[in-house]
PDB file of C-alpha atoms in Angstrom:
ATOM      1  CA  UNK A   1     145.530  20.292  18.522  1.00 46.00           C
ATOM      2  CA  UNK A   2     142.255  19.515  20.448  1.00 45.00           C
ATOM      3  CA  UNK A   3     141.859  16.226  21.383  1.00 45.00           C
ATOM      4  CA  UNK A   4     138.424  13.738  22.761  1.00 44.00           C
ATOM      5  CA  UNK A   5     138.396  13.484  26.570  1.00 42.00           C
ATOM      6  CA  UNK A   6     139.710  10.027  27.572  1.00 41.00           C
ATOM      7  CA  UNK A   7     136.388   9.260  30.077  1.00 39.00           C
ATOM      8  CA  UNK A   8     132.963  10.368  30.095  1.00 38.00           C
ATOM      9  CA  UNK A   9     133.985  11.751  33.550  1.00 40.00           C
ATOM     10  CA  UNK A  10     135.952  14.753  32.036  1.00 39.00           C
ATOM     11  CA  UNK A  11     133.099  15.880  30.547  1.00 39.00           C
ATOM     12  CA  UNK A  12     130.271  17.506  32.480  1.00 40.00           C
ATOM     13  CA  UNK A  13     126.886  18.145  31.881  1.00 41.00           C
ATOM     14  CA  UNK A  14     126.259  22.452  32.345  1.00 38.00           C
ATOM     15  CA  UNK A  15     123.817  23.404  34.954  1.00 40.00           C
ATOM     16  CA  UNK A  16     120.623  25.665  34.208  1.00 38.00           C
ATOM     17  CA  UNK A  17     121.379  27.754  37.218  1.00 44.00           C
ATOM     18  CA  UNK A  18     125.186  29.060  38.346  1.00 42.00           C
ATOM     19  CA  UNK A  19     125.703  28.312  42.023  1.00 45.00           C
ATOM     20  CA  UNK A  20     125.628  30.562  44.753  1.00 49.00           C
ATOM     21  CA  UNK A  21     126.740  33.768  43.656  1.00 47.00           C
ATOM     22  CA  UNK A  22     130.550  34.964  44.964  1.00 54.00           C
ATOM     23  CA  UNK A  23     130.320  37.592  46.252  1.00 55.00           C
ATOM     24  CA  UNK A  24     132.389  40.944  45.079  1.00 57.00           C
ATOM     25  CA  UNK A  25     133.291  41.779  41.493  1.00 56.00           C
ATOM     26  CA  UNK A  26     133.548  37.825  40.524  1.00 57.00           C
ATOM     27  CA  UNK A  27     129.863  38.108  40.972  1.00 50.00           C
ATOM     28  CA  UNK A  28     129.248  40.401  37.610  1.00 50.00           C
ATOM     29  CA  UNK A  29     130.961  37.046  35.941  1.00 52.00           C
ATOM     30  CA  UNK A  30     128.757  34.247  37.237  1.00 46.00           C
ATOM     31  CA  UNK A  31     125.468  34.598  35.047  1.00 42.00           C
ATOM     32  CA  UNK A  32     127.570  33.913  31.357  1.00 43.00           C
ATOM     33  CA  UNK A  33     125.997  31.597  29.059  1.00 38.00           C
ATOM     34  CA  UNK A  34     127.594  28.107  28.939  1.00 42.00           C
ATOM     35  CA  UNK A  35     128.173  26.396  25.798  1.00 44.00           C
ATOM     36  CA  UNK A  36     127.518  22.441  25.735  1.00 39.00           C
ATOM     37  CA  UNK A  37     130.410  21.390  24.139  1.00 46.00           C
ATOM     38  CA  UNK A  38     132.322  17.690  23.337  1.00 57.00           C
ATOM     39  CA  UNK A  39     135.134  19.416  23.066  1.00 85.00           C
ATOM     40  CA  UNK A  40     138.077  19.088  25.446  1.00 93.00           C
ATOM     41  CA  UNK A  41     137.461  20.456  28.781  1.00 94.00           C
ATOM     42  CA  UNK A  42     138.756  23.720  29.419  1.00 96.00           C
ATOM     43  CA  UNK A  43     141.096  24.847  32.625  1.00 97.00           C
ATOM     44  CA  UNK A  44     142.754  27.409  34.601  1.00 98.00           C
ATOM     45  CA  UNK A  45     145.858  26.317  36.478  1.00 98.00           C
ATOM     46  CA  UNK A  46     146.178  27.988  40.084  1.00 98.00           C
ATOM     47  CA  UNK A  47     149.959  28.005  40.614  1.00 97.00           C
ATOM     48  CA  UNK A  48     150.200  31.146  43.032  1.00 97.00           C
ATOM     49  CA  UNK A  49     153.967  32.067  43.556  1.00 96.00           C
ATOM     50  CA  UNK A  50     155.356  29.070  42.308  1.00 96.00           C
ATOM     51  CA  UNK A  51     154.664  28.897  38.966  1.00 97.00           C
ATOM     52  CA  UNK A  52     158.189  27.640  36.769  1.00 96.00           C
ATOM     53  CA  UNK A  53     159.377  26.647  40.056  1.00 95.00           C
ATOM     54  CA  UNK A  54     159.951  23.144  41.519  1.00 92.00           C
ATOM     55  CA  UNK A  55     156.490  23.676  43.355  1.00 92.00           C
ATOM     56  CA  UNK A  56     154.631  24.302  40.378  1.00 93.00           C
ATOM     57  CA  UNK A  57     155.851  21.372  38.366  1.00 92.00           C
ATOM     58  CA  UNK A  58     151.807  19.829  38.078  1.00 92.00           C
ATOM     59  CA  UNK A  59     151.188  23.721  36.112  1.00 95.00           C
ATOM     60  CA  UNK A  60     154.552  23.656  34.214  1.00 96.00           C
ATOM     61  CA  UNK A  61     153.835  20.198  33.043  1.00 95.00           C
ATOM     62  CA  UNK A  62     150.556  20.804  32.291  1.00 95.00           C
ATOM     63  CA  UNK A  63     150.993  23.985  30.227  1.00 96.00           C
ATOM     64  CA  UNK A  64     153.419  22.177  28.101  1.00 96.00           C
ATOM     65  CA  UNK A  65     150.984  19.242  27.363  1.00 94.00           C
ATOM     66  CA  UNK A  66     147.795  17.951  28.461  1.00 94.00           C
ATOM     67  CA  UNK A  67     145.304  15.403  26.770  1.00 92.00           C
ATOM     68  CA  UNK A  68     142.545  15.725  28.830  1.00 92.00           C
ATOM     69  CA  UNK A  69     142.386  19.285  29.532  1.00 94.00           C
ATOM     70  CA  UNK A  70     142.536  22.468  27.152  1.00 96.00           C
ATOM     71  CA  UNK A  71     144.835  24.653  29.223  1.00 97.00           C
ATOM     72  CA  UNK A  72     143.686  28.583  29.008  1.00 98.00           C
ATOM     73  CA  UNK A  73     145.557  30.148  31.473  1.00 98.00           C
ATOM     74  CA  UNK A  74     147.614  29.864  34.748  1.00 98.00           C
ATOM     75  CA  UNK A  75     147.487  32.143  37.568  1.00 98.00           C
ATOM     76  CA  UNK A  76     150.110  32.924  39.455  1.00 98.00           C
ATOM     77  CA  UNK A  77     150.193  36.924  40.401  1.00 98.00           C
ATOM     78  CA  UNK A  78     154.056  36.992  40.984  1.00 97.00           C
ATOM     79  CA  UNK A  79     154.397  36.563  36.724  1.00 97.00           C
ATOM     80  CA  UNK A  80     151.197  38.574  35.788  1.00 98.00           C
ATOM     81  CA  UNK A  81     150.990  39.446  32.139  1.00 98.00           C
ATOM     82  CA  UNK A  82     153.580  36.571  30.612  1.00 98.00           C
ATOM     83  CA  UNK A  83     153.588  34.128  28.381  1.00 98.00           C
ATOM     84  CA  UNK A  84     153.534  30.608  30.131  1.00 97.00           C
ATOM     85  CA  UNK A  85     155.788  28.861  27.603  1.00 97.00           C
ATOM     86  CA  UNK A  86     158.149  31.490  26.591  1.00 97.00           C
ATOM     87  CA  UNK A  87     158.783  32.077  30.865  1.00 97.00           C
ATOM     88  CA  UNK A  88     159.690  27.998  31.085  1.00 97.00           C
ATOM     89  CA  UNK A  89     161.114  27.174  27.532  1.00 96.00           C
ATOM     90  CA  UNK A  90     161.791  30.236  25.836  1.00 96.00           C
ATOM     91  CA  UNK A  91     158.731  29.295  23.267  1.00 96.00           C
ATOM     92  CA  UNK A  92     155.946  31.654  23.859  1.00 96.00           C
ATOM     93  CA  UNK A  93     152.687  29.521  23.898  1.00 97.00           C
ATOM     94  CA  UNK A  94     149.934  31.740  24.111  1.00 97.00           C
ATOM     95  CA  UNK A  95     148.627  30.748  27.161  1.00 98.00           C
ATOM     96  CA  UNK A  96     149.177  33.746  29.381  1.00 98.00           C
ATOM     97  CA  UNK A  97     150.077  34.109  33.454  1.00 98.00           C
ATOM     98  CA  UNK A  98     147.168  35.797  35.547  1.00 98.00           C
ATOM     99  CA  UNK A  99     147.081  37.736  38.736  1.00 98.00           C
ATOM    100  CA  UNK A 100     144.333  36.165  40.295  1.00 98.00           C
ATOM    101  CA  UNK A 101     141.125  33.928  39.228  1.00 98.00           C
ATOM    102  CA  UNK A 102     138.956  36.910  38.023  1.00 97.00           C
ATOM    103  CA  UNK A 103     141.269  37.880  35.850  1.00 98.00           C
ATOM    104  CA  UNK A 104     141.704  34.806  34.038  1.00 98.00           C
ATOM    105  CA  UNK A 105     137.970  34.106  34.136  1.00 98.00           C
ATOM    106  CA  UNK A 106     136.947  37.520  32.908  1.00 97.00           C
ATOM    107  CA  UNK A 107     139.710  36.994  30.028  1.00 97.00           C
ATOM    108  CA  UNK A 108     137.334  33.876  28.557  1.00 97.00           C
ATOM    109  CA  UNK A 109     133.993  34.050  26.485  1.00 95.00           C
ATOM    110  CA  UNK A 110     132.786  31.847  29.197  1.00 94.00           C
ATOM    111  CA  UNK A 111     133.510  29.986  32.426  1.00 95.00           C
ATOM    112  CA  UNK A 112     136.233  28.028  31.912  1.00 96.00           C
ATOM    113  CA  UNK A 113     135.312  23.750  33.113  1.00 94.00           C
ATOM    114  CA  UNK A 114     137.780  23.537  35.830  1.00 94.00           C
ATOM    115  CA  UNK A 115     140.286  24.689  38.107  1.00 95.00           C
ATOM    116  CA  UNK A 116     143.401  22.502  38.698  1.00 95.00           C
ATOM    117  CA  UNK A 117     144.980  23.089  41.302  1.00 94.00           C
ATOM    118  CA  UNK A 118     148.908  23.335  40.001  1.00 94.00           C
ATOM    119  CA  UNK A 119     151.447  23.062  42.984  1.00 93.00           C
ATOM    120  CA  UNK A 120     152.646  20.532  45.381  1.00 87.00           C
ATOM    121  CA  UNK A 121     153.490  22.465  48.357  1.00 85.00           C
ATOM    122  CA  UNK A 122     156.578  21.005  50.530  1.00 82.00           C
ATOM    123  CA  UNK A 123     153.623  21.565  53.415  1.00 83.00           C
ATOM    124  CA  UNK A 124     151.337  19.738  51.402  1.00 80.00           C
ATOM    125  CA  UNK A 125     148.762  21.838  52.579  1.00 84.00           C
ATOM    126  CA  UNK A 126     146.516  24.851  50.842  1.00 90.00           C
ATOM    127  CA  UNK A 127     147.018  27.960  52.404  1.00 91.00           C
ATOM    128  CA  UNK A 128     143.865  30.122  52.847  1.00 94.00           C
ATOM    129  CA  UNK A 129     144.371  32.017  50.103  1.00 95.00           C
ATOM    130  CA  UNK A 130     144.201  29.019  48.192  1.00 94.00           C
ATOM    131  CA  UNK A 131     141.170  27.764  50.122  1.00 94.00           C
ATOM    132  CA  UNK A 132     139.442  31.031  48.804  1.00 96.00           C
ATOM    133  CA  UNK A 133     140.353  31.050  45.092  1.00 97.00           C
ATOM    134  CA  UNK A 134     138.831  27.036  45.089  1.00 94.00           C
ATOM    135  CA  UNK A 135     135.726  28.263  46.884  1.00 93.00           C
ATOM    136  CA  UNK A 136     135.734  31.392  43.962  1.00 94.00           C
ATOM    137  CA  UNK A 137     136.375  28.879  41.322  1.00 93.00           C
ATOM    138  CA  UNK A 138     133.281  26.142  43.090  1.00 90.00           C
ATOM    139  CA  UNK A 139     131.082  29.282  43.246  1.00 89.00           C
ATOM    140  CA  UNK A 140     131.642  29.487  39.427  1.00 91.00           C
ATOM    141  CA  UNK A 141     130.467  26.430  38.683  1.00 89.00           C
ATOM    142  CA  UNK A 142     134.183  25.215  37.851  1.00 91.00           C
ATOM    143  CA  UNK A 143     135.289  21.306  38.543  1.00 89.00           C
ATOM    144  CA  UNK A 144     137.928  21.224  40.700  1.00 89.00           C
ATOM    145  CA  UNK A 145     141.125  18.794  40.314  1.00 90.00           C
ATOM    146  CA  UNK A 146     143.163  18.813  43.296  1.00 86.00           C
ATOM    147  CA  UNK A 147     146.473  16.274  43.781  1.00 74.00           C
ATOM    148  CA  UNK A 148     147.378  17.205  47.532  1.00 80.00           C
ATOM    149  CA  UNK A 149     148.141  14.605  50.382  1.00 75.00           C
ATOM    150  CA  UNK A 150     144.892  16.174  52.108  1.00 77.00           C
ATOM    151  CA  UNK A 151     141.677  15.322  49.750  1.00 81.00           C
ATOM    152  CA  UNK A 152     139.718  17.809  49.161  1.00 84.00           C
ATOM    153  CA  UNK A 153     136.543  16.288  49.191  1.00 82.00           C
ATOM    154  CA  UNK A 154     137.133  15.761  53.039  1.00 84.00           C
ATOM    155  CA  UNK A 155     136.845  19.100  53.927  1.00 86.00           C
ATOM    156  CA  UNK A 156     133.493  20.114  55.703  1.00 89.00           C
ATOM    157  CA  UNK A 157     133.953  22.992  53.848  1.00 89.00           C
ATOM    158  CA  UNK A 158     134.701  22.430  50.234  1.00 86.00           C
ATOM    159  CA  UNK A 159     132.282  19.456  50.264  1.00 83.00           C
ATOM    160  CA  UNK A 160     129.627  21.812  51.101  1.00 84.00           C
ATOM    161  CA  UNK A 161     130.547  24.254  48.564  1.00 83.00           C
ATOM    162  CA  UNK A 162     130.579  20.941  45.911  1.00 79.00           C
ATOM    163  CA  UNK A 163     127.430  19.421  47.135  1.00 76.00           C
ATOM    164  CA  UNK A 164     125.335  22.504  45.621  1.00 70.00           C
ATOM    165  CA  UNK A 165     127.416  21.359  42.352  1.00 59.00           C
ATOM    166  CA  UNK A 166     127.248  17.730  42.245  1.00 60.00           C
ATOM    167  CA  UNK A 167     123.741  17.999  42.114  1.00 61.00           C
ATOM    168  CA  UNK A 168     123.853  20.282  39.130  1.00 62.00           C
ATOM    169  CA  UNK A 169     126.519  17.762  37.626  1.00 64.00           C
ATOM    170  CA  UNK A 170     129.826  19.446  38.945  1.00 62.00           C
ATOM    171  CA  UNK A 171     132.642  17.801  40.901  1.00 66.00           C
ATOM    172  CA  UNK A 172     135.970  17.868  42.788  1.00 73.00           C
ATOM    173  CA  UNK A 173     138.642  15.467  41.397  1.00 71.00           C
ATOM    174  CA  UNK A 174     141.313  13.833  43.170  1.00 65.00           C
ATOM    175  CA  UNK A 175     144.786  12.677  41.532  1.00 59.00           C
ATOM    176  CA  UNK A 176     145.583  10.818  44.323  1.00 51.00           C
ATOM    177  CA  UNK A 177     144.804   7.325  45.109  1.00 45.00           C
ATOM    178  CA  UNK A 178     143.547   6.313  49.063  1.00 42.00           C
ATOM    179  CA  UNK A 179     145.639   4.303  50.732  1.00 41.00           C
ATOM    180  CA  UNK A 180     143.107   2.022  51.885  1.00 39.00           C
ATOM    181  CA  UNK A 181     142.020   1.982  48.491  1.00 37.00           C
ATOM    182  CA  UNK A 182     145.669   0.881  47.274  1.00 35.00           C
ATOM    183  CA  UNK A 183     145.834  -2.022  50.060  1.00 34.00           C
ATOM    184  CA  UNK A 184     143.042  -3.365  49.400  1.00 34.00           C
ATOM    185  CA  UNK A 185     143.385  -3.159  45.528  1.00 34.00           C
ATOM    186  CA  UNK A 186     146.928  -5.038  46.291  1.00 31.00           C
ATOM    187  CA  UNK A 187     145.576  -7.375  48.985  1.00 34.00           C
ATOM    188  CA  UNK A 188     143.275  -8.314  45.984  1.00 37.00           C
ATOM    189  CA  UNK A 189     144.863  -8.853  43.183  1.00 33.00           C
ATOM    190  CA  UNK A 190     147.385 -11.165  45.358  1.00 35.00           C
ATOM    191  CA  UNK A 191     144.179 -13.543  45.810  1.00 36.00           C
TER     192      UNK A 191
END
């Protein structure tokens, strides 16, 4: 069951132009056609080596529901060639385990809306393995939604990968709220 995207922010307008090409064999995927679309917004869960695990418990909740996202995939190259649901609930689900992002990608008609990133590390940190497959998936023109102590967005690096793609209407999403941000929202609201 498809459902309408609870914000106008889950929905993103599709560029003219992919971003700077990646370079290798993710590169022959880059130029397919995009298809405007109200629909729910499509995703790939990263979950490397911890999917159905304690670490991957954003992907494993996610592949068993999600409202805002249409869930296509998850990769995770240590369950390569599964079914998602059948591996955590005995249920197969038809959303099938990928070795790595080109994979998963190449398995779609087109570019799939977003990457979520699908594990909370103890570290809390993204190793650089991870830090490649989210400049792959940027370099695709995918969102990024990212729920890590460490935003995102502050790194030098990822926010120059994203700046090419906010201005062609792409964007990296954080699940967590600031600190500051909370403080002050509190210090507020107590008048």
């Amino acid at each position: 069951m498809e459902t309408e995207p609870k914000s106008a922010q889950s929905v993103r307008p599709y560029p003219t132009e992919p971003l700077a090409a990646p370079t290798g064999s993710l590169s022959k995927i880059t130029n397919r056609a995009r298809v405007k679309s109200a629909k729910t917004p499509t995703a790939i869960v990263y979950c490397e080596g911890s999917f159905s695990k304690i670490d991957g418990k954003t992907a494993n909740g996610l592949v068993r529901h999600s409202e805002t996202y249409r869930i296509l995939s998850v990769i995770d190259s240590s369950c390569s060639g599964k079914d998602s649901g059948q591996m955590l609930d005995e249920v197969p689900n038809g959303i099938t385990v990928f070795k790595d992002l080109e994979a998963a990608v190449t398995h779609e008609e087109e570019v799939p809306d977003t990457l979520i990133y699908g594990m909370a590390p103890s570290t809390g940190k993204l190793s650089d393995e991870d830090r490649g497959v989210i400049l792959e998936a940027i370099a695709l023109g995918m969102n990024i939604v990212g729920g890590l102590h460490d935003y995102l967005s502050d790194d030098p690096e990822f926010s120059a990968a994203a700046k090419v793609g906010r201005e062609s209407g792409y964007a990296i999403f954080e699940n967590r709220v600031r600190a500051r941000t909370c403080a002050f929202l509190t210090a507020a609201s107590l008048g």
